[in-house]
PDB file of C-alpha atoms in Angstrom:
ATOM      1  CA  UNK A   1     101.869  94.690  95.355  1.00  0.00           C
ATOM      2  CA  UNK A   2     101.445  98.101  96.083  1.00  0.00           C
ATOM      3  CA  UNK A   3      99.250  98.271  92.976  1.00  0.00           C
ATOM      4  CA  UNK A   4      96.798  95.550  94.363  1.00  0.00           C
ATOM      5  CA  UNK A   5      96.289  97.820  96.661  1.00  0.00           C
ATOM      6  CA  UNK A   6      92.428  99.172  97.788  1.00  0.00           C
ATOM      7  CA  UNK A   7      91.216 101.919 100.025  1.00  0.00           C
ATOM      8  CA  UNK A   8      89.779  99.594 103.393  1.00  0.00           C
ATOM      9  CA  UNK A   9      86.179 100.826 103.517  1.00  0.00           C
ATOM     10  CA  UNK A  10      85.757  99.722  99.538  1.00  0.00           C
ATOM     11  CA  UNK A  11      84.483  96.059  98.734  1.00  0.00           C
ATOM     12  CA  UNK A  12      86.566  95.130  95.346  1.00  0.00           C
ATOM     13  CA  UNK A  13      83.249  94.247  92.690  1.00  0.00           C
ATOM     14  CA  UNK A  14      83.673  90.329  92.250  1.00  0.00           C
ATOM     15  CA  UNK A  15      85.106  90.350  88.886  1.00  0.00           C
ATOM     16  CA  UNK A  16      83.829  86.725  88.221  1.00  0.00           C
ATOM     17  CA  UNK A  17      80.940  88.663  87.691  1.00  0.00           C
ATOM     18  CA  UNK A  18      79.095  87.734  84.410  1.00  0.00           C
ATOM     19  CA  UNK A  19      79.030  90.784  81.845  1.00  0.00           C
ATOM     20  CA  UNK A  20      79.869  92.714  84.514  1.00  0.00           C
ATOM     21  CA  UNK A  21      79.437  96.387  83.333  1.00  0.00           C
ATOM     22  CA  UNK A  22      82.397  98.324  84.812  1.00  0.00           C
ATOM     23  CA  UNK A  23      80.931 101.680  83.817  1.00  0.00           C
ATOM     24  CA  UNK A  24      78.200 101.846  86.027  1.00  0.00           C
ATOM     25  CA  UNK A  25      79.768 100.506  89.058  1.00  0.00           C
ATOM     26  CA  UNK A  26      79.001 103.430  91.861  1.00  0.00           C
ATOM     27  CA  UNK A  27      82.893 103.499  92.321  1.00  0.00           C
ATOM     28  CA  UNK A  28      84.580 103.769  88.849  1.00  0.00           C
ATOM     29  CA  UNK A  29      83.516 107.986  89.320  1.00  0.00           C
ATOM     30  CA  UNK A  30      85.386 108.268  92.034  1.00  0.00           C
ATOM     31  CA  UNK A  31      89.307 109.938  92.110  1.00  0.00           C
ATOM     32  CA  UNK A  32      91.605 107.691  93.781  1.00  0.00           C
ATOM     33  CA  UNK A  33      93.905 109.369  96.373  1.00  0.00           C
ATOM     34  CA  UNK A  34      97.142 111.195  95.122  1.00  0.00           C
ATOM     35  CA  UNK A  35      99.574 112.149  98.166  1.00  0.00           C
ATOM     36  CA  UNK A  36     102.381 112.796  95.797  1.00  0.00           C
ATOM     37  CA  UNK A  37     102.946 115.793  94.078  1.00  0.00           C
ATOM     38  CA  UNK A  38     103.062 114.582  90.825  1.00  0.00           C
ATOM     39  CA  UNK A  39     102.915 117.619  88.563  1.00  0.00           C
ATOM     40  CA  UNK A  40     106.440 119.128  90.292  1.00  0.00           C
ATOM     41  CA  UNK A  41     108.479 116.909  87.280  1.00  0.00           C
ATOM     42  CA  UNK A  42     106.199 119.299  84.350  1.00  0.00           C
ATOM     43  CA  UNK A  43     108.747 121.859  85.299  1.00  0.00           C
ATOM     44  CA  UNK A  44     111.370 119.800  83.157  1.00  0.00           C
ATOM     45  CA  UNK A  45     111.998 121.734  80.018  1.00  0.00           C
ATOM     46  CA  UNK A  46     108.842 124.457  81.088  1.00  0.00           C
ATOM     47  CA  UNK A  47     106.518 121.492  79.495  1.00  0.00           C
ATOM     48  CA  UNK A  48     103.647 122.274  81.999  1.00  0.00           C
ATOM     49  CA  UNK A  49     102.983 125.363  80.291  1.00  0.00           C
ATOM     50  CA  UNK A  50     102.693 124.623  77.150  1.00  0.00           C
ATOM     51  CA  UNK A  51     100.831 121.174  77.640  1.00  0.00           C
ATOM     52  CA  UNK A  52      98.214 123.668  79.450  1.00  0.00           C
ATOM     53  CA  UNK A  53      97.970 125.205  76.332  1.00  0.00           C
ATOM     54  CA  UNK A  54      97.149 122.090  74.122  1.00  0.00           C
ATOM     55  CA  UNK A  55      94.818 120.985  76.476  1.00  0.00           C
ATOM     56  CA  UNK A  56      92.880 123.970  76.646  1.00  0.00           C
ATOM     57  CA  UNK A  57      92.638 124.268  72.825  1.00  0.00           C
ATOM     58  CA  UNK A  58      94.772 121.678  71.208  1.00  0.00           C
ATOM     59  CA  UNK A  59      95.897 124.711  68.477  1.00  0.00           C
ATOM     60  CA  UNK A  60      99.240 124.393  68.532  1.00  0.00           C
ATOM     61  CA  UNK A  61     100.025 121.478  66.551  1.00  0.00           C
ATOM     62  CA  UNK A  62     103.390 122.031  66.477  1.00  0.00           C
ATOM     63  CA  UNK A  63     103.103 120.994  70.354  1.00  0.00           C
ATOM     64  CA  UNK A  64     102.684 117.009  69.800  1.00  0.00           C
ATOM     65  CA  UNK A  65     105.883 117.181  66.934  1.00  0.00           C
ATOM     66  CA  UNK A  66     107.783 118.451  69.824  1.00  0.00           C
ATOM     67  CA  UNK A  67     106.507 116.320  72.836  1.00  0.00           C
ATOM     68  CA  UNK A  68     109.206 113.665  72.164  1.00  0.00           C
ATOM     69  CA  UNK A  69     111.764 115.481  72.592  1.00  0.00           C
ATOM     70  CA  UNK A  70     110.978 117.619  75.500  1.00  0.00           C
ATOM     71  CA  UNK A  71     110.329 114.389  77.590  1.00  0.00           C
ATOM     72  CA  UNK A  72     114.354 113.507  77.019  1.00  0.00           C
ATOM     73  CA  UNK A  73     116.710 113.514  79.876  1.00  0.00           C
ATOM     74  CA  UNK A  74     118.795 116.796  79.327  1.00  0.00           C
ATOM     75  CA  UNK A  75     122.296 116.306  79.696  1.00  0.00           C
ATOM     76  CA  UNK A  76     123.212 116.015  83.710  1.00  0.00           C
ATOM     77  CA  UNK A  77     120.047 114.266  84.353  1.00  0.00           C
ATOM     78  CA  UNK A  78     119.690 110.423  85.538  1.00  0.00           C
ATOM     79  CA  UNK A  79     123.649 109.847  85.114  1.00  0.00           C
ATOM     80  CA  UNK A  80     123.868 106.401  86.720  1.00  0.00           C
ATOM     81  CA  UNK A  81     119.959 105.297  85.193  1.00  0.00           C
ATOM     82  CA  UNK A  82     121.281 104.259  81.792  1.00  0.00           C
ATOM     83  CA  UNK A  83     118.033 106.011  80.341  1.00  0.00           C
ATOM     84  CA  UNK A  84     117.416 108.282  77.171  1.00  0.00           C
ATOM     85  CA  UNK A  85     114.416 110.034  79.165  1.00  0.00           C
ATOM     86  CA  UNK A  86     112.918 111.848  81.741  1.00  0.00           C
ATOM     87  CA  UNK A  87     111.274 109.107  83.498  1.00  0.00           C
ATOM     88  CA  UNK A  88     109.932 111.255  85.917  1.00  0.00           C
ATOM     89  CA  UNK A  89     108.222 114.134  83.463  1.00  0.00           C
ATOM     90  CA  UNK A  90     106.321 110.965  81.969  1.00  0.00           C
ATOM     91  CA  UNK A  91     105.051 109.786  85.084  1.00  0.00           C
ATOM     92  CA  UNK A  92     103.788 113.106  85.588  1.00  0.00           C
ATOM     93  CA  UNK A  93     102.760 114.053  82.162  1.00  0.00           C
ATOM     94  CA  UNK A  94     100.724 110.611  82.274  1.00  0.00           C
ATOM     95  CA  UNK A  95      99.185 111.194  85.812  1.00  0.00           C
ATOM     96  CA  UNK A  96      98.213 115.120  84.820  1.00  0.00           C
ATOM     97  CA  UNK A  97      96.524 114.436  81.690  1.00  0.00           C
ATOM     98  CA  UNK A  98      94.575 111.616  82.405  1.00  0.00           C
ATOM     99  CA  UNK A  99      93.176 113.472  85.128  1.00  0.00           C
ATOM    100  CA  UNK A 100      92.809 116.975  83.082  1.00  0.00           C
ATOM    101  CA  UNK A 101      90.400 114.428  80.553  1.00  0.00           C
ATOM    102  CA  UNK A 102      88.457 113.322  83.287  1.00  0.00           C
ATOM    103  CA  UNK A 103      87.666 116.668  84.880  1.00  0.00           C
ATOM    104  CA  UNK A 104      86.928 117.647  81.088  1.00  0.00           C
ATOM    105  CA  UNK A 105      84.622 114.309  80.368  1.00  0.00           C
ATOM    106  CA  UNK A 106      82.790 115.322  83.539  1.00  0.00           C
ATOM    107  CA  UNK A 107      81.969 118.886  82.241  1.00  0.00           C
ATOM    108  CA  UNK A 108      81.574 117.826  78.500  1.00  0.00           C
ATOM    109  CA  UNK A 109      79.857 115.401  75.977  1.00  0.00           C
ATOM    110  CA  UNK A 110      82.997 115.205  74.248  1.00  0.00           C
ATOM    111  CA  UNK A 111      83.992 110.919  73.292  1.00  0.00           C
ATOM    112  CA  UNK A 112      86.976 109.682  75.336  1.00  0.00           C
ATOM    113  CA  UNK A 113      88.734 109.280  71.658  1.00  0.00           C
ATOM    114  CA  UNK A 114      88.172 112.559  70.074  1.00  0.00           C
ATOM    115  CA  UNK A 115      90.085 115.165  72.040  1.00  0.00           C
ATOM    116  CA  UNK A 116      93.112 116.346  73.459  1.00  0.00           C
ATOM    117  CA  UNK A 117      94.341 114.423  75.770  1.00  0.00           C
ATOM    118  CA  UNK A 118      93.828 111.112  73.534  1.00  0.00           C
ATOM    119  CA  UNK A 119      95.447 112.763  70.966  1.00  0.00           C
ATOM    120  CA  UNK A 120      98.572 113.506  73.267  1.00  0.00           C
ATOM    121  CA  UNK A 121      98.646 109.672  74.433  1.00  0.00           C
ATOM    122  CA  UNK A 122      98.010 108.269  70.659  1.00  0.00           C
ATOM    123  CA  UNK A 123     100.406 110.746  69.434  1.00  0.00           C
ATOM    124  CA  UNK A 124     102.811 110.183  71.698  1.00  0.00           C
ATOM    125  CA  UNK A 125     102.588 106.093  71.405  1.00  0.00           C
ATOM    126  CA  UNK A 126     103.394 106.532  67.663  1.00  0.00           C
ATOM    127  CA  UNK A 127     106.318 109.353  67.727  1.00  0.00           C
ATOM    128  CA  UNK A 128     108.200 107.533  70.324  1.00  0.00           C
ATOM    129  CA  UNK A 129     111.088 105.049  69.619  1.00  0.00           C
ATOM    130  CA  UNK A 130     110.764 101.745  71.727  1.00  0.00           C
ATOM    131  CA  UNK A 131     112.652 102.442  75.162  1.00  0.00           C
ATOM    132  CA  UNK A 132     110.416 105.633  75.261  1.00  0.00           C
ATOM    133  CA  UNK A 133     107.294 104.074  75.106  1.00  0.00           C
ATOM    134  CA  UNK A 134     107.500 101.401  76.697  1.00  0.00           C
ATOM    135  CA  UNK A 135     108.342 103.553  80.102  1.00  0.00           C
ATOM    136  CA  UNK A 136     105.579 105.738  78.706  1.00  0.00           C
ATOM    137  CA  UNK A 137     103.252 102.445  79.012  1.00  0.00           C
ATOM    138  CA  UNK A 138     104.286 101.817  82.248  1.00  0.00           C
ATOM    139  CA  UNK A 139     103.145 104.980  83.213  1.00  0.00           C
ATOM    140  CA  UNK A 140      99.379 104.342  82.288  1.00  0.00           C
ATOM    141  CA  UNK A 141      99.550 100.419  83.153  1.00  0.00           C
ATOM    142  CA  UNK A 142     100.632 101.503  86.923  1.00  0.00           C
ATOM    143  CA  UNK A 143      97.278 103.668  86.988  1.00  0.00           C
ATOM    144  CA  UNK A 144      94.914 100.764  86.430  1.00  0.00           C
ATOM    145  CA  UNK A 145      94.445  99.645  90.619  1.00  0.00           C
ATOM    146  CA  UNK A 146      91.454  99.143  92.184  1.00  0.00           C
ATOM    147  CA  UNK A 147      87.899 100.993  91.008  1.00  0.00           C
ATOM    148  CA  UNK A 148      88.164 104.735  90.393  1.00  0.00           C
ATOM    149  CA  UNK A 149      87.477 106.435  87.666  1.00  0.00           C
ATOM    150  CA  UNK A 150      91.500 107.065  86.917  1.00  0.00           C
ATOM    151  CA  UNK A 151      91.190 103.700  86.628  1.00  0.00           C
ATOM    152  CA  UNK A 152      88.400 103.188  84.069  1.00  0.00           C
ATOM    153  CA  UNK A 153      90.399 106.397  82.446  1.00  0.00           C
ATOM    154  CA  UNK A 154      92.937 104.413  81.372  1.00  0.00           C
ATOM    155  CA  UNK A 155      91.725 101.003  81.090  1.00  0.00           C
ATOM    156  CA  UNK A 156      90.051 102.869  77.924  1.00  0.00           C
ATOM    157  CA  UNK A 157      93.131 104.298  77.151  1.00  0.00           C
ATOM    158  CA  UNK A 158      95.072 101.085  76.745  1.00  0.00           C
ATOM    159  CA  UNK A 159      92.464  99.490  74.294  1.00  0.00           C
ATOM    160  CA  UNK A 160      91.777 102.341  72.491  1.00  0.00           C
ATOM    161  CA  UNK A 161      95.826 102.541  71.438  1.00  0.00           C
ATOM    162  CA  UNK A 162      95.969  99.419  71.192  1.00  0.00           C
ATOM    163  CA  UNK A 163      93.262  98.719  68.420  1.00  0.00           C
ATOM    164  CA  UNK A 164      94.107 102.024  66.769  1.00  0.00           C
ATOM    165  CA  UNK A 165      98.214 101.024  66.704  1.00  0.00           C
ATOM    166  CA  UNK A 166      98.331 100.151  63.474  1.00  0.00           C
ATOM    167  CA  UNK A 167     101.290  98.427  64.038  1.00  0.00           C
ATOM    168  CA  UNK A 168     101.734  95.158  65.301  1.00  0.00           C
ATOM    169  CA  UNK A 169     105.038  96.065  67.633  1.00  0.00           C
ATOM    170  CA  UNK A 170     103.246  98.884  69.092  1.00  0.00           C
ATOM    171  CA  UNK A 171     100.585  96.116  70.241  1.00  0.00           C
ATOM    172  CA  UNK A 172     103.100  93.609  71.037  1.00  0.00           C
ATOM    173  CA  UNK A 173     104.428  96.179  73.169  1.00  0.00           C
ATOM    174  CA  UNK A 174     100.903  97.319  74.876  1.00  0.00           C
ATOM    175  CA  UNK A 175     100.603  93.138  75.285  1.00  0.00           C
ATOM    176  CA  UNK A 176     104.231  92.671  77.011  1.00  0.00           C
ATOM    177  CA  UNK A 177     103.490  95.154  79.712  1.00  0.00           C
ATOM    178  CA  UNK A 178     100.512  94.182  80.688  1.00  0.00           C
ATOM    179  CA  UNK A 179     102.092  90.195  80.599  1.00  0.00           C
ATOM    180  CA  UNK A 180     104.905  91.112  82.646  1.00  0.00           C
ATOM    181  CA  UNK A 181     102.573  92.613  84.966  1.00  0.00           C
ATOM    182  CA  UNK A 182      99.958  89.098  84.950  1.00  0.00           C
ATOM    183  CA  UNK A 183     102.848  86.568  85.324  1.00  0.00           C
ATOM    184  CA  UNK A 184     104.336  87.149  88.928  1.00  0.00           C
ATOM    185  CA  UNK A 185     102.573  85.999  91.373  1.00  0.00           C
ATOM    186  CA  UNK A 186      99.817  87.287  93.166  1.00  0.00           C
ATOM    187  CA  UNK A 187      97.836  89.376  94.065  1.00  0.00           C
ATOM    188  CA  UNK A 188      97.746  91.326  90.477  1.00  0.00           C
ATOM    189  CA  UNK A 189      95.886  95.074  90.618  1.00  0.00           C
ATOM    190  CA  UNK A 190      92.085  94.693  89.683  1.00  0.00           C
ATOM    191  CA  UNK A 191      92.447  97.413  86.650  1.00  0.00           C
ATOM    192  CA  UNK A 192      95.008  95.055  85.327  1.00  0.00           C
ATOM    193  CA  UNK A 193      92.746  92.213  84.802  1.00  0.00           C
ATOM    194  CA  UNK A 194      89.627  93.690  83.418  1.00  0.00           C
ATOM    195  CA  UNK A 195      92.149  95.289  81.086  1.00  0.00           C
ATOM    196  CA  UNK A 196      93.514  92.461  80.131  1.00  0.00           C
ATOM    197  CA  UNK A 197      90.622  90.328  79.869  1.00  0.00           C
ATOM    198  CA  UNK A 198      89.206  92.345  77.788  1.00  0.00           C
ATOM    199  CA  UNK A 199      92.238  92.844  75.477  1.00  0.00           C
ATOM    200  CA  UNK A 200      92.007  88.902  74.877  1.00  0.00           C
ATOM    201  CA  UNK A 201      87.973  88.265  74.633  1.00  0.00           C
ATOM    202  CA  UNK A 202      86.627  91.532  72.693  1.00  0.00           C
ATOM    203  CA  UNK A 203      86.367  90.454  69.516  1.00  0.00           C
ATOM    204  CA  UNK A 204      86.981  94.211  68.087  1.00  0.00           C
ATOM    205  CA  UNK A 205      90.953  94.092  69.288  1.00  0.00           C
ATOM    206  CA  UNK A 206      91.717  90.431  67.343  1.00  0.00           C
ATOM    207  CA  UNK A 207      94.275  89.220  69.842  1.00  0.00           C
ATOM    208  CA  UNK A 208      94.475  85.932  69.544  1.00  0.00           C
ATOM    209  CA  UNK A 209      95.047  86.499  65.596  1.00  0.00           C
ATOM    210  CA  UNK A 210      98.206  88.670  65.969  1.00  0.00           C
ATOM    211  CA  UNK A 211     101.611  86.912  65.389  1.00  0.00           C
ATOM    212  CA  UNK A 212     102.580  87.632  68.597  1.00  0.00           C
ATOM    213  CA  UNK A 213     100.814  85.741  70.361  1.00  0.00           C
ATOM    214  CA  UNK A 214     101.754  82.638  68.543  1.00  0.00           C
ATOM    215  CA  UNK A 215     105.254  83.186  67.170  1.00  0.00           C
ATOM    216  CA  UNK A 216     106.763  80.589  69.869  1.00  0.00           C
ATOM    217  CA  UNK A 217     106.232  77.601  71.512  1.00  0.00           C
ATOM    218  CA  UNK A 218     107.114  78.990  75.130  1.00  0.00           C
ATOM    219  CA  UNK A 219     105.402  82.376  74.134  1.00  0.00           C
ATOM    220  CA  UNK A 220     101.940  80.094  73.076  1.00  0.00           C
ATOM    221  CA  UNK A 221     101.737  78.785  76.368  1.00  0.00           C
ATOM    222  CA  UNK A 222     102.523  82.395  78.748  1.00  0.00           C
ATOM    223  CA  UNK A 223      99.278  83.199  77.035  1.00  0.00           C
ATOM    224  CA  UNK A 224      97.296  79.836  77.197  1.00  0.00           C
ATOM    225  CA  UNK A 225      98.795  79.958  80.988  1.00  0.00           C
ATOM    226  CA  UNK A 226      97.513  83.938  82.170  1.00  0.00           C
ATOM    227  CA  UNK A 227      94.471  83.518  79.729  1.00  0.00           C
ATOM    228  CA  UNK A 228      93.786  80.272  81.452  1.00  0.00           C
ATOM    229  CA  UNK A 229      93.881  81.971  84.952  1.00  0.00           C
ATOM    230  CA  UNK A 230      91.872  84.295  84.151  1.00  0.00           C
ATOM    231  CA  UNK A 231      89.104  83.092  82.339  1.00  0.00           C
ATOM    232  CA  UNK A 232      89.387  79.214  83.026  1.00  0.00           C
ATOM    233  CA  UNK A 233      90.259  76.592  80.826  1.00  0.00           C
ATOM    234  CA  UNK A 234      86.689  76.131  79.006  1.00  0.00           C
ATOM    235  CA  UNK A 235      87.580  79.517  77.081  1.00  0.00           C
ATOM    236  CA  UNK A 236      91.538  79.609  76.414  1.00  0.00           C
ATOM    237  CA  UNK A 237      91.327  76.654  73.950  1.00  0.00           C
ATOM    238  CA  UNK A 238      88.777  78.796  72.217  1.00  0.00           C
ATOM    239  CA  UNK A 239      89.951  82.014  72.152  1.00  0.00           C
ATOM    240  CA  UNK A 240      93.301  81.101  71.285  1.00  0.00           C
ATOM    241  CA  UNK A 241      91.993  79.456  68.122  1.00  0.00           C
ATOM    242  CA  UNK A 242      89.511  81.691  67.652  1.00  0.00           C
ATOM    243  CA  UNK A 243      86.649  79.536  67.314  1.00  0.00           C
ATOM    244  CA  UNK A 244      84.598  79.483  71.017  1.00  0.00           C
ATOM    245  CA  UNK A 245      85.048  81.447  73.914  1.00  0.00           C
ATOM    246  CA  UNK A 246      86.104  84.685  72.412  1.00  0.00           C
ATOM    247  CA  UNK A 247      83.498  86.624  71.995  1.00  0.00           C
ATOM    248  CA  UNK A 248      82.126  90.213  74.046  1.00  0.00           C
ATOM    249  CA  UNK A 249      78.966  91.432  75.510  1.00  0.00           C
ATOM    250  CA  UNK A 250      79.116  95.050  74.633  1.00  0.00           C
ATOM    251  CA  UNK A 251      80.129  96.473  78.094  1.00  0.00           C
ATOM    252  CA  UNK A 252      82.628  98.949  77.408  1.00  0.00           C
ATOM    253  CA  UNK A 253      85.976  97.886  79.759  1.00  0.00           C
ATOM    254  CA  UNK A 254      83.522  94.929  81.313  1.00  0.00           C
ATOM    255  CA  UNK A 255      84.404  91.533  80.653  1.00  0.00           C
ATOM    256  CA  UNK A 256      84.065  88.753  83.231  1.00  0.00           C
ATOM    257  CA  UNK A 257      87.291  87.715  85.050  1.00  0.00           C
ATOM    258  CA  UNK A 258      88.496  84.350  86.578  1.00  0.00           C
ATOM    259  CA  UNK A 259      88.688  84.276  90.921  1.00  0.00           C
ATOM    260  CA  UNK A 260      91.386  86.934  92.334  1.00  0.00           C
ATOM    261  CA  UNK A 261      92.655  87.046  95.507  1.00  0.00           C
ATOM    262  CA  UNK A 262      91.763  89.985  97.815  1.00  0.00           C
ATOM    263  CA  UNK A 263      94.815  92.018  98.168  1.00  0.00           C
ATOM    264  CA  UNK A 264      95.944  93.369 101.262  1.00  0.00           C
ATOM    265  CA  UNK A 265      94.519  97.044 101.316  1.00  0.00           C
ATOM    266  CA  UNK A 266      96.435 100.783 101.998  1.00  0.00           C
ATOM    267  CA  UNK A 267      95.717 102.746 105.111  1.00  0.00           C
TER     268      UNK A 267
END
């Protein structure tokens, strides 16, 4: 519910607009308001200094090798939580790396996929175990909110990680994180919806061909139900079967969506 909030002065673009081009929306270039000190947790294991050094020049390739261990909880941390990882540090890292990536993209012509920030996300998604990857993906999904440059960037990150995973277990875990947020009662965050629809509709991701989408009849029904609520009944049977309704215009992160209720706004 909190992630579905958006500024009072904003009128959400109609996500049902055919061929909605998200990257051309005027709001998509604006940063969101972040009132918390999200960099505080980066002091964990002296992470901030080494992170800044890698983001600046990408010279210390060893940084990516030992980063997963640096995100693990130290002795005495979270004694009752039962987590192996320092979750606040992962959340802070995701937001900080994202803000640095957006700044680099605005000042340079470097492609989003060939950058130090994307190297970090791609390395972590491959190197972390299932628990750490789940925390990382949820931290990214938390940024899929109303139209702003964080929503756009992290939507691109998730879709890129899915496409380049090379491992169906990772792709299944990405899908799980998105699906967990869509099967609950509405409202759903605007950015979450456009990301999921792009994933299941764009042939590039070949979503319906993955075995986890039809591994059991109950799972298949869940996917069909979510797809129907987002895309309408005319797309579901064709998308699941890979025959009709699965095409997508070349719009980046810009699918057309089903009707979305207006969530309450933030102050």
